[in-house]
Short mmCIF file of C-alpha atoms and ligand atoms in Angstrom, two decimals:
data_model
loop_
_atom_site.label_atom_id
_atom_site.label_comp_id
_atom_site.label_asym_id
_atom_site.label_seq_id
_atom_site.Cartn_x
_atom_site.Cartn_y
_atom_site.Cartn_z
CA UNK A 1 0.00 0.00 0.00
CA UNK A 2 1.23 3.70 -0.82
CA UNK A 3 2.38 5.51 2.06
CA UNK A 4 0.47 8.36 3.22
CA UNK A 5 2.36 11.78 4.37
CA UNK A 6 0.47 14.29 6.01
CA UNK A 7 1.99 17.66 6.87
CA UNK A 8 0.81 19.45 10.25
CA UNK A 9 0.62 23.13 10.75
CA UNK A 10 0.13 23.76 14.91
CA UNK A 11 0.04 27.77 15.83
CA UNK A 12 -2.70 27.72 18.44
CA UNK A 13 -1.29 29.25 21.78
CA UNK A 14 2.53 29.86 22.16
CA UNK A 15 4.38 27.27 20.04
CA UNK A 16 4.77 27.75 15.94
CA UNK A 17 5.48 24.40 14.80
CA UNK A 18 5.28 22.12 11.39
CA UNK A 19 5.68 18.47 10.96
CA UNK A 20 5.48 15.49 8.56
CA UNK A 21 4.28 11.81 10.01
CA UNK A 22 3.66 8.86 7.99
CA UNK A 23 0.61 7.27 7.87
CA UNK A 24 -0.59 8.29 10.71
CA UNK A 25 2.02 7.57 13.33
CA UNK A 26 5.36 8.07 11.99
CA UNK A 27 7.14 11.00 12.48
CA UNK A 28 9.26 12.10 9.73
CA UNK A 29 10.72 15.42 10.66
CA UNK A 30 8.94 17.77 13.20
CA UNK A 31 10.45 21.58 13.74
CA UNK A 32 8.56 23.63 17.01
CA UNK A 33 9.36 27.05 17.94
CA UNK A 34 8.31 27.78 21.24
CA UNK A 35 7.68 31.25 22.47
CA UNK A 36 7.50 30.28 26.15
CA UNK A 37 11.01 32.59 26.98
CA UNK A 38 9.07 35.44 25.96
CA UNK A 39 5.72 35.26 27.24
CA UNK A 40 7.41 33.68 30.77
CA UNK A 41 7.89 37.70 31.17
CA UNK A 42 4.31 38.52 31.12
CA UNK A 43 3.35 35.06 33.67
CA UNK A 44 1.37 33.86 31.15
CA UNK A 45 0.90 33.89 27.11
CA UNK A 46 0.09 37.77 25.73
CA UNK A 47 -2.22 36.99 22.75
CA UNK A 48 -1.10 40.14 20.24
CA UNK A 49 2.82 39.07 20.79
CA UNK A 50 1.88 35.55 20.34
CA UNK A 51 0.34 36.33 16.55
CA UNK A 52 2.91 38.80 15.68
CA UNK A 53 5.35 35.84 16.56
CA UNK A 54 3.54 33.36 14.58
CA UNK A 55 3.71 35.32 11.86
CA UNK A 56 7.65 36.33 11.99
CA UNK A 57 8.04 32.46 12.23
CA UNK A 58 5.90 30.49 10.35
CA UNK A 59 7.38 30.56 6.78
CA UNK A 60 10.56 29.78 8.25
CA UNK A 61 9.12 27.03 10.64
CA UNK A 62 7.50 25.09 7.00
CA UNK A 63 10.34 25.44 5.01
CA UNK A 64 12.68 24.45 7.36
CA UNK A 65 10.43 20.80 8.37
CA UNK A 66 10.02 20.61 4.40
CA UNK A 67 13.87 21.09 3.73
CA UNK A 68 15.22 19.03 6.68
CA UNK A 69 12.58 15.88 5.88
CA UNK A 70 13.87 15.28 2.61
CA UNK A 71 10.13 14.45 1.08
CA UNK A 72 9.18 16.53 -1.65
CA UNK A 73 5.58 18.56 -1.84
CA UNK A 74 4.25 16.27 -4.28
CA UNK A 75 4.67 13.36 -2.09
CA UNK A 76 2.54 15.11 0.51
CA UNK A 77 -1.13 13.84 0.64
CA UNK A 78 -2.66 16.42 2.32
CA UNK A 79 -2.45 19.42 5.04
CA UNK A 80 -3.56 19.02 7.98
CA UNK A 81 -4.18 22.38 10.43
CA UNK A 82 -5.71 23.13 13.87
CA UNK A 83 -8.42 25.08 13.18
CA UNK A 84 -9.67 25.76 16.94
CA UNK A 85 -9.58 26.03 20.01
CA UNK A 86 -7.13 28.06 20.71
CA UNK A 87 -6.21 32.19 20.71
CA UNK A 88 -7.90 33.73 17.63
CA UNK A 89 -4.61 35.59 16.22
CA UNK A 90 -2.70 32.48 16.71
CA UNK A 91 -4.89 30.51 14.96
CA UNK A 92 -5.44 32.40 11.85
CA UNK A 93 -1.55 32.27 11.26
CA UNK A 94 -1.48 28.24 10.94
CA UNK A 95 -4.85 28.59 9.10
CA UNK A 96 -4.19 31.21 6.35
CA UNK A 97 -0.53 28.91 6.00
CA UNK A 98 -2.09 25.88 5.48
CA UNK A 99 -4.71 27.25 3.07
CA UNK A 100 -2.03 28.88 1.14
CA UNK A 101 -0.32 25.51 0.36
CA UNK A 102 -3.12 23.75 -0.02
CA UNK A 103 -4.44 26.42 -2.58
CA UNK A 104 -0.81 26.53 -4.32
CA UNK A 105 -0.33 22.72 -4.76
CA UNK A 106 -3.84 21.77 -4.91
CA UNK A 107 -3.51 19.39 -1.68
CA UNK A 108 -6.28 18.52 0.51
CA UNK A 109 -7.14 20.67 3.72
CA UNK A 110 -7.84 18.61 7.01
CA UNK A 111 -8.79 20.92 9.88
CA UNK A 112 -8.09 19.62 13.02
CA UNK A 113 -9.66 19.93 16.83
CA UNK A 114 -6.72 20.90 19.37
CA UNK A 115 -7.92 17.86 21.40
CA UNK A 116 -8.36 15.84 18.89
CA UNK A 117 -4.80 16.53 17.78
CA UNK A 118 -3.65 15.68 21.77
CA UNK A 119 -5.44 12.58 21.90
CA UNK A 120 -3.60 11.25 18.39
CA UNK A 121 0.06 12.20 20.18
CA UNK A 122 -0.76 8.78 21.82
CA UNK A 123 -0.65 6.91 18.48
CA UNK A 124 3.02 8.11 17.53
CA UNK A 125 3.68 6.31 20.35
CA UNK A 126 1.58 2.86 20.60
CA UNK A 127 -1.04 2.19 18.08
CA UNK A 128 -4.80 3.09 19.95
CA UNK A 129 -6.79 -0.25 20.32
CA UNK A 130 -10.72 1.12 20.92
CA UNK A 131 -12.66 0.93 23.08
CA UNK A 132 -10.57 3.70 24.90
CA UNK A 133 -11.34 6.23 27.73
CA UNK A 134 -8.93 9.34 27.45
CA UNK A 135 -8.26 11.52 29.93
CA UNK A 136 -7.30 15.01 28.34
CA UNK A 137 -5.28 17.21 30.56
CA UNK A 138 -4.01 20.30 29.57
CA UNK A 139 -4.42 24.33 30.00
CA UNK A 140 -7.50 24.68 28.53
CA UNK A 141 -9.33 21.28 29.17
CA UNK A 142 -10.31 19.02 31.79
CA UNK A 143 -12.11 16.13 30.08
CA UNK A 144 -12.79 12.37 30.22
CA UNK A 145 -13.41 10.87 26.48
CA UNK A 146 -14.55 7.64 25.89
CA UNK A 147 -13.72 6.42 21.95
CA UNK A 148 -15.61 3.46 20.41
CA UNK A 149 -13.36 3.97 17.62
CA UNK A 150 -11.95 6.87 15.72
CA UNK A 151 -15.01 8.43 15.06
CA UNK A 152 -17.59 7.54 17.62
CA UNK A 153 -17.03 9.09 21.43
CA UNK A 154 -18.38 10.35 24.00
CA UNK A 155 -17.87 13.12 26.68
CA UNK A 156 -17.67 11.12 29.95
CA UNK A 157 -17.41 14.43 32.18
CA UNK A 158 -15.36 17.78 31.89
CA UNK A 159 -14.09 20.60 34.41
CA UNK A 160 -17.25 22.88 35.74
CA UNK A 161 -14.74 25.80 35.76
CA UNK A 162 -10.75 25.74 35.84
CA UNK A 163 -8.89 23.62 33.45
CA UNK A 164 -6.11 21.34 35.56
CA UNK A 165 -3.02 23.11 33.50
CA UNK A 166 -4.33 26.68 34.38
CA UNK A 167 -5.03 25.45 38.06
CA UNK A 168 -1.32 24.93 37.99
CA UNK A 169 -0.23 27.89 36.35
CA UNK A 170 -2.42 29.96 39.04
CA UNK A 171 -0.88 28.06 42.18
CA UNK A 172 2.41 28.55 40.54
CA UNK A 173 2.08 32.43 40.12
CA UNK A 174 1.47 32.59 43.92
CA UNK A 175 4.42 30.77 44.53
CA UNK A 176 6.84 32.79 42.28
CA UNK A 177 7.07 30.05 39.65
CA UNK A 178 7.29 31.45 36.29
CA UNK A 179 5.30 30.56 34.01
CA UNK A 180 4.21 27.59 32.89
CA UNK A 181 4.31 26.25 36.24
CA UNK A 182 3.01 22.43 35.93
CA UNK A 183 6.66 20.80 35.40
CA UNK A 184 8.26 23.20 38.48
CA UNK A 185 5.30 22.28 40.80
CA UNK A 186 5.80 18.63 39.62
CA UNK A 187 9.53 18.49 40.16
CA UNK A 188 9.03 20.11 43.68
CA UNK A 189 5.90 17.77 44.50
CA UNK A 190 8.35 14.55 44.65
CA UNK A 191 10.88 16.65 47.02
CA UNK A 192 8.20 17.35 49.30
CA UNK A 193 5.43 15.54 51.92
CA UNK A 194 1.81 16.20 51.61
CA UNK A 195 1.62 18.67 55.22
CA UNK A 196 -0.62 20.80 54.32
CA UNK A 197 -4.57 20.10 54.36
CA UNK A 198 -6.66 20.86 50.83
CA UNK A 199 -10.18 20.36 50.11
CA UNK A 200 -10.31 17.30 47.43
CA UNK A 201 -12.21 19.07 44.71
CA UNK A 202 -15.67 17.84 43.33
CA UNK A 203 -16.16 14.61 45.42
CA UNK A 204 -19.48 13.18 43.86
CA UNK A 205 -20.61 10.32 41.61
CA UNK A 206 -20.59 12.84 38.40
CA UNK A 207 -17.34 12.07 36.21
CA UNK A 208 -17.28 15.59 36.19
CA UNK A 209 -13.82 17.96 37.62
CA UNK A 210 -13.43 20.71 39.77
CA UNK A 211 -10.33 22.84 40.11
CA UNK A 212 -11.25 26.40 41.33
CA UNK A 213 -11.94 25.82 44.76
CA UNK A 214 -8.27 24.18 45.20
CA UNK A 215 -6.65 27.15 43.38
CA UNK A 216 -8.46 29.51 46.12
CA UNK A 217 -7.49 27.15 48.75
CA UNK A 218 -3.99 27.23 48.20
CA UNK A 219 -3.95 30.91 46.90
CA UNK A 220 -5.57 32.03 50.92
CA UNK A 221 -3.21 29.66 52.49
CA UNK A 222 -0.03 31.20 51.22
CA UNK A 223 -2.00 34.65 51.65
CA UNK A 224 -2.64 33.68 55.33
CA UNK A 225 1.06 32.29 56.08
CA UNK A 226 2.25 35.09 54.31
CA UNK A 227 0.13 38.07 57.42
CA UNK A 228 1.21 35.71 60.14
CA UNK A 229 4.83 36.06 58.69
CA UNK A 230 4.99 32.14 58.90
CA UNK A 231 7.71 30.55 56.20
CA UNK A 232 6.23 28.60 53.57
CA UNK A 233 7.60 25.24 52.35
CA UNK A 234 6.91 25.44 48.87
CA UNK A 235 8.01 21.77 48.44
CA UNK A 236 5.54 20.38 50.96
CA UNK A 237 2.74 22.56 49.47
CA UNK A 238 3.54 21.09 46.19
CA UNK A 239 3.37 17.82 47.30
CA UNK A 240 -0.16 18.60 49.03
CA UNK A 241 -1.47 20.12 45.96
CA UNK A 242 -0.58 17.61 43.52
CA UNK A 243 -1.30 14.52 45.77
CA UNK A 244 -5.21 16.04 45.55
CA UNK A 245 -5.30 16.98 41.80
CA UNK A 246 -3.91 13.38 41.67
CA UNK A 247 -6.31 11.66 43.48
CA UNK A 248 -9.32 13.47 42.16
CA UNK A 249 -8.43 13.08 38.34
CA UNK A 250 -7.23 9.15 39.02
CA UNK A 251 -10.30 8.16 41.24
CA UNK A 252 -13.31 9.60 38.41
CA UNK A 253 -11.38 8.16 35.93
CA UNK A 254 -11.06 4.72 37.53
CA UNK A 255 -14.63 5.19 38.37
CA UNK A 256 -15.70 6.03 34.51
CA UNK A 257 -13.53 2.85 33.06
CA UNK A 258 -15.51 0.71 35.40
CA UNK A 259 -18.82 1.79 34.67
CA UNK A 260 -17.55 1.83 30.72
CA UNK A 261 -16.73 -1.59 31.00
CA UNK A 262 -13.00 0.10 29.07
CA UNK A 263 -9.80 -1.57 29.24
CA UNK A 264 -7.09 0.58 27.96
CA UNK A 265 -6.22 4.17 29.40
CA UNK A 266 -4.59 6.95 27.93
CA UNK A 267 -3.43 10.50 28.72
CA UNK A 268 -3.75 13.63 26.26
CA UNK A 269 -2.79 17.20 26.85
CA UNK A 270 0.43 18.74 28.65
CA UNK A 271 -0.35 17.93 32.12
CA UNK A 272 -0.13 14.23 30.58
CA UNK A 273 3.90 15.07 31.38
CA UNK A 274 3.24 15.09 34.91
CA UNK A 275 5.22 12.16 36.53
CA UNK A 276 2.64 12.04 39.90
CA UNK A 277 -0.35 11.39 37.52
CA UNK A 278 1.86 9.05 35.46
CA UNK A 279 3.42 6.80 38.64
CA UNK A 280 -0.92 6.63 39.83
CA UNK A 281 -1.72 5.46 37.30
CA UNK A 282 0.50 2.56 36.44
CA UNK A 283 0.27 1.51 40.03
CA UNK A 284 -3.66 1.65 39.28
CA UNK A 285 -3.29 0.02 36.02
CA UNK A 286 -1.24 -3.14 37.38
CA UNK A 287 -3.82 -3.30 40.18
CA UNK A 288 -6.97 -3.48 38.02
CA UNK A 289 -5.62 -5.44 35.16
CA UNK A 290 -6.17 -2.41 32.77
CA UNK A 291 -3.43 -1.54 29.81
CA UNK A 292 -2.34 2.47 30.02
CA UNK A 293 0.10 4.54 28.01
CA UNK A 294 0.78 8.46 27.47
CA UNK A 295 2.35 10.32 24.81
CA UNK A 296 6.11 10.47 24.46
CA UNK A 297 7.00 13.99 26.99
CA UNK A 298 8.07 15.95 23.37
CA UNK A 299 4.18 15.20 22.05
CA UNK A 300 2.60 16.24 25.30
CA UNK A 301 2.35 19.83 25.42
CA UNK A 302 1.55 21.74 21.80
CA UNK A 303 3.46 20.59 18.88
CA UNK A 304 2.52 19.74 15.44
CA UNK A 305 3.32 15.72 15.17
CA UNK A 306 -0.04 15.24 16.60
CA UNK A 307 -1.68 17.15 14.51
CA UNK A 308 0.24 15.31 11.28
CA UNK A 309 -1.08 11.93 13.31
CA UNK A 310 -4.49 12.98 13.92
CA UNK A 311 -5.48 14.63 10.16
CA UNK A 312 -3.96 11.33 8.83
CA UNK A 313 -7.21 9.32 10.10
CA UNK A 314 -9.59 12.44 9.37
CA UNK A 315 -7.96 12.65 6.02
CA UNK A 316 -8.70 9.15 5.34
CA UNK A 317 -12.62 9.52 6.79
CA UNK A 318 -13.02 12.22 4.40
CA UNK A 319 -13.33 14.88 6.58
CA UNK A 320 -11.15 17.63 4.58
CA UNK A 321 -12.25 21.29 4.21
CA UNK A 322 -12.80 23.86 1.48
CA UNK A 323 -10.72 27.04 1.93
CA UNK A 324 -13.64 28.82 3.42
CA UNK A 325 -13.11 27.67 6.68
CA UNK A 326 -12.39 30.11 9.73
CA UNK A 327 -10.53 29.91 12.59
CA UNK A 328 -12.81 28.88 15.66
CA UNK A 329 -11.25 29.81 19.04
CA UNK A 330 -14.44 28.51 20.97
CA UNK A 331 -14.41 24.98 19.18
CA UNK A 332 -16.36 22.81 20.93
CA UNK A 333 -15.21 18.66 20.14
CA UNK A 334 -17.97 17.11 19.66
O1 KG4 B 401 -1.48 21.08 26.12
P1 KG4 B 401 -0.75 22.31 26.43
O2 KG4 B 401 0.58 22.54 25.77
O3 KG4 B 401 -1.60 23.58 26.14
C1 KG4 B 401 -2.99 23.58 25.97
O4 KG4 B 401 -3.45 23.06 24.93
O5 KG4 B 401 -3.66 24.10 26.87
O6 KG4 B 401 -0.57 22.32 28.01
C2 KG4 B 401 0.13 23.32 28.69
C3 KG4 B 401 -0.11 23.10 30.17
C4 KG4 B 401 0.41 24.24 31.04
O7 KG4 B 401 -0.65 24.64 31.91
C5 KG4 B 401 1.56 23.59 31.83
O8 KG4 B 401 1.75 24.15 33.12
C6 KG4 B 401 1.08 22.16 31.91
O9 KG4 B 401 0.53 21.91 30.63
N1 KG4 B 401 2.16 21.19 32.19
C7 KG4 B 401 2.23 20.45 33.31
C8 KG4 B 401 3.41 19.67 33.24
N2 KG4 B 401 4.02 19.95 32.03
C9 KG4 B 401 3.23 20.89 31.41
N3 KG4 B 401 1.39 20.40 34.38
C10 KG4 B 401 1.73 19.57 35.39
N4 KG4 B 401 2.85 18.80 35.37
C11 KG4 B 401 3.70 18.81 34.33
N5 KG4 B 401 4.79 18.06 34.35
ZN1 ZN B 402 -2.63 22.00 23.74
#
């Protein structure tokens, strides 16, 4: 059978990157440039100077994952783009890219959902066997998925307010941690011991997250500490913290498999890097006799490989795009 290439544009949130993968979940050549030393300035990504960034970059970002791959254009079935969610600016620079090549050389246009993309940085790694639940972690979403098969899922639960990434980001900012936060807080959380008391967020039989109320909780009790001129172990508060976002995401999810009847686990989204929810769940894996994986650490947070890996099976479906498309920063996956 003829290979099939599929080039990925990614320009979302922060990172500008391009990539080729081969039929779905090999990766040729992948180039990302991230803006994060920039917008770690600002504690948190500035929408206008992530555009004008995009834009500075993204010609050279394309040519360069072209030049450096060694496949020609013509060997390239089709482009593949995220389309949404993601900051509006940002989005239109990948977009208005990928619709110029796909104009130019008369390839196919494959938009592609940012989760969706996420969810496919698992098969680069370890082909997906359905049925599947994914949990998607990341700085915008909070969301348990559970696939029948590439094209048939369901939205198990979701986060009533915070996303899990931006709950990190937020505890982090009151701790002096630059931005993004999640892989600081992780790296302190296994120095530390879980001394300080937080409320375990949404404790119900819904499948559905919770993140504000911990945020505010560990926001007052550095505030607190802080007017009593008490010293803060920022180690032991990590710990604390991530021990509860931990055991809330593990036990719903755990919970969800069991009334799904699902076997195999997998983690999408850049808090999928986190080593404490990684180390829970393959304790809880060997325990219940269920298979897990997560995406290589390089695929977890934003890069274009997975969105190469995931347009590969929408391109295949059928589901390409005429150039009238806009970018959709409110995409709902549905
Ligand atoms: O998926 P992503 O690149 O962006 C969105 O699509 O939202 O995820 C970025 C988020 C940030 O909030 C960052 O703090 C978090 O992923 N993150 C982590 C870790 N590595 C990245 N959070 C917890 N532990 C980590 N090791
Ligand atoms: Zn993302």
């Amino acid at each position: 059978m003829k290979d099939t290439y599929i080039l990925g544009i990614e320009t979302s949130c922060d990172e500008t990157s391009c990539s080729i993968v081969k039929n779905g979940h090999e990766e040729i050549n992948t180039v990302i440039l991230s803006q994060v030393d920039i917008h770690t300035l600002y504690g948190g990504v500035v929408p206008e100077i992530a555009s004008r960034n995009h834009i500075k970059d993204i010609v050279f970002v394309i040519d360069k994952c072209l030049k450096d791959s060694k496949i020609k254009i013509d060997d390239i079935s089709a482009i593949a783009v995220t389309h949404g969610p993601g900051l509006v600016g940002s989005l239109l620079v990948g977009l208005e890219a990928a619709k110029t090549i796909s104009y130019i050389y008369n390839k196919p246009l494959v938009p592609v959902h940012h989760i969706r993309s996420h969810i496919y940085a698992n098969n680069l790694e370890k082909k997906m066997t359905f049925p599947l639940m994914t949990l998607i972690i990341s700085g915008g979403h909070t969301e348990l998925l559970y696939m029948k098969n590439h094209f048939d899922y369901e939205i198990v639960g979701r986060t009533l307010d915070d996303a899990v990434g931006e709950c990190y980001d937020k505890v982090g900012r009151v701790l002096n941690i630059p931005y993004p936060a999640g892989p600081v807080i992780d790296k302190l959380a296994h120095k530390g011991s879980p001394s300080y008391n937080l409320p375990l967020p949404l404790n119900d039989d819904s499948f559905n997250f919770s993140y504000s109320g911990l945020k505010s909780a560990v926001i007052n009790l550095v505030h607190n500490l802080e007017q009593k001129g008490n010293t803060l172990n920022k180690e032991d508060l990590a710990c604390s913290f991530q021990n509860i976002v931990v055991d809330s995401l593990t036990s719903k999810t755990i919970k969800a498999m069991k009334k799904y009847n699902v076997k195999n686990l997998i983690l999408a989204g850049g808090v999928a890097a986190n080593k404490g929810i990684r180390e829970k769940f393959d304790t809880l894996a060997k325990e219940n006799g269920f298979d897990f994986s997560y995406p290589n650490i390089k695929y977890c947070t934003d890069n274009a490989t997975m969105v190469a890996a995931a347009g590969y099976f929408l391109y295949k479906e059928g589901k390409v795009s005429t150039l009238e498309i806009n970018a959709d920063s409110g995409a709902k996956f549905e």
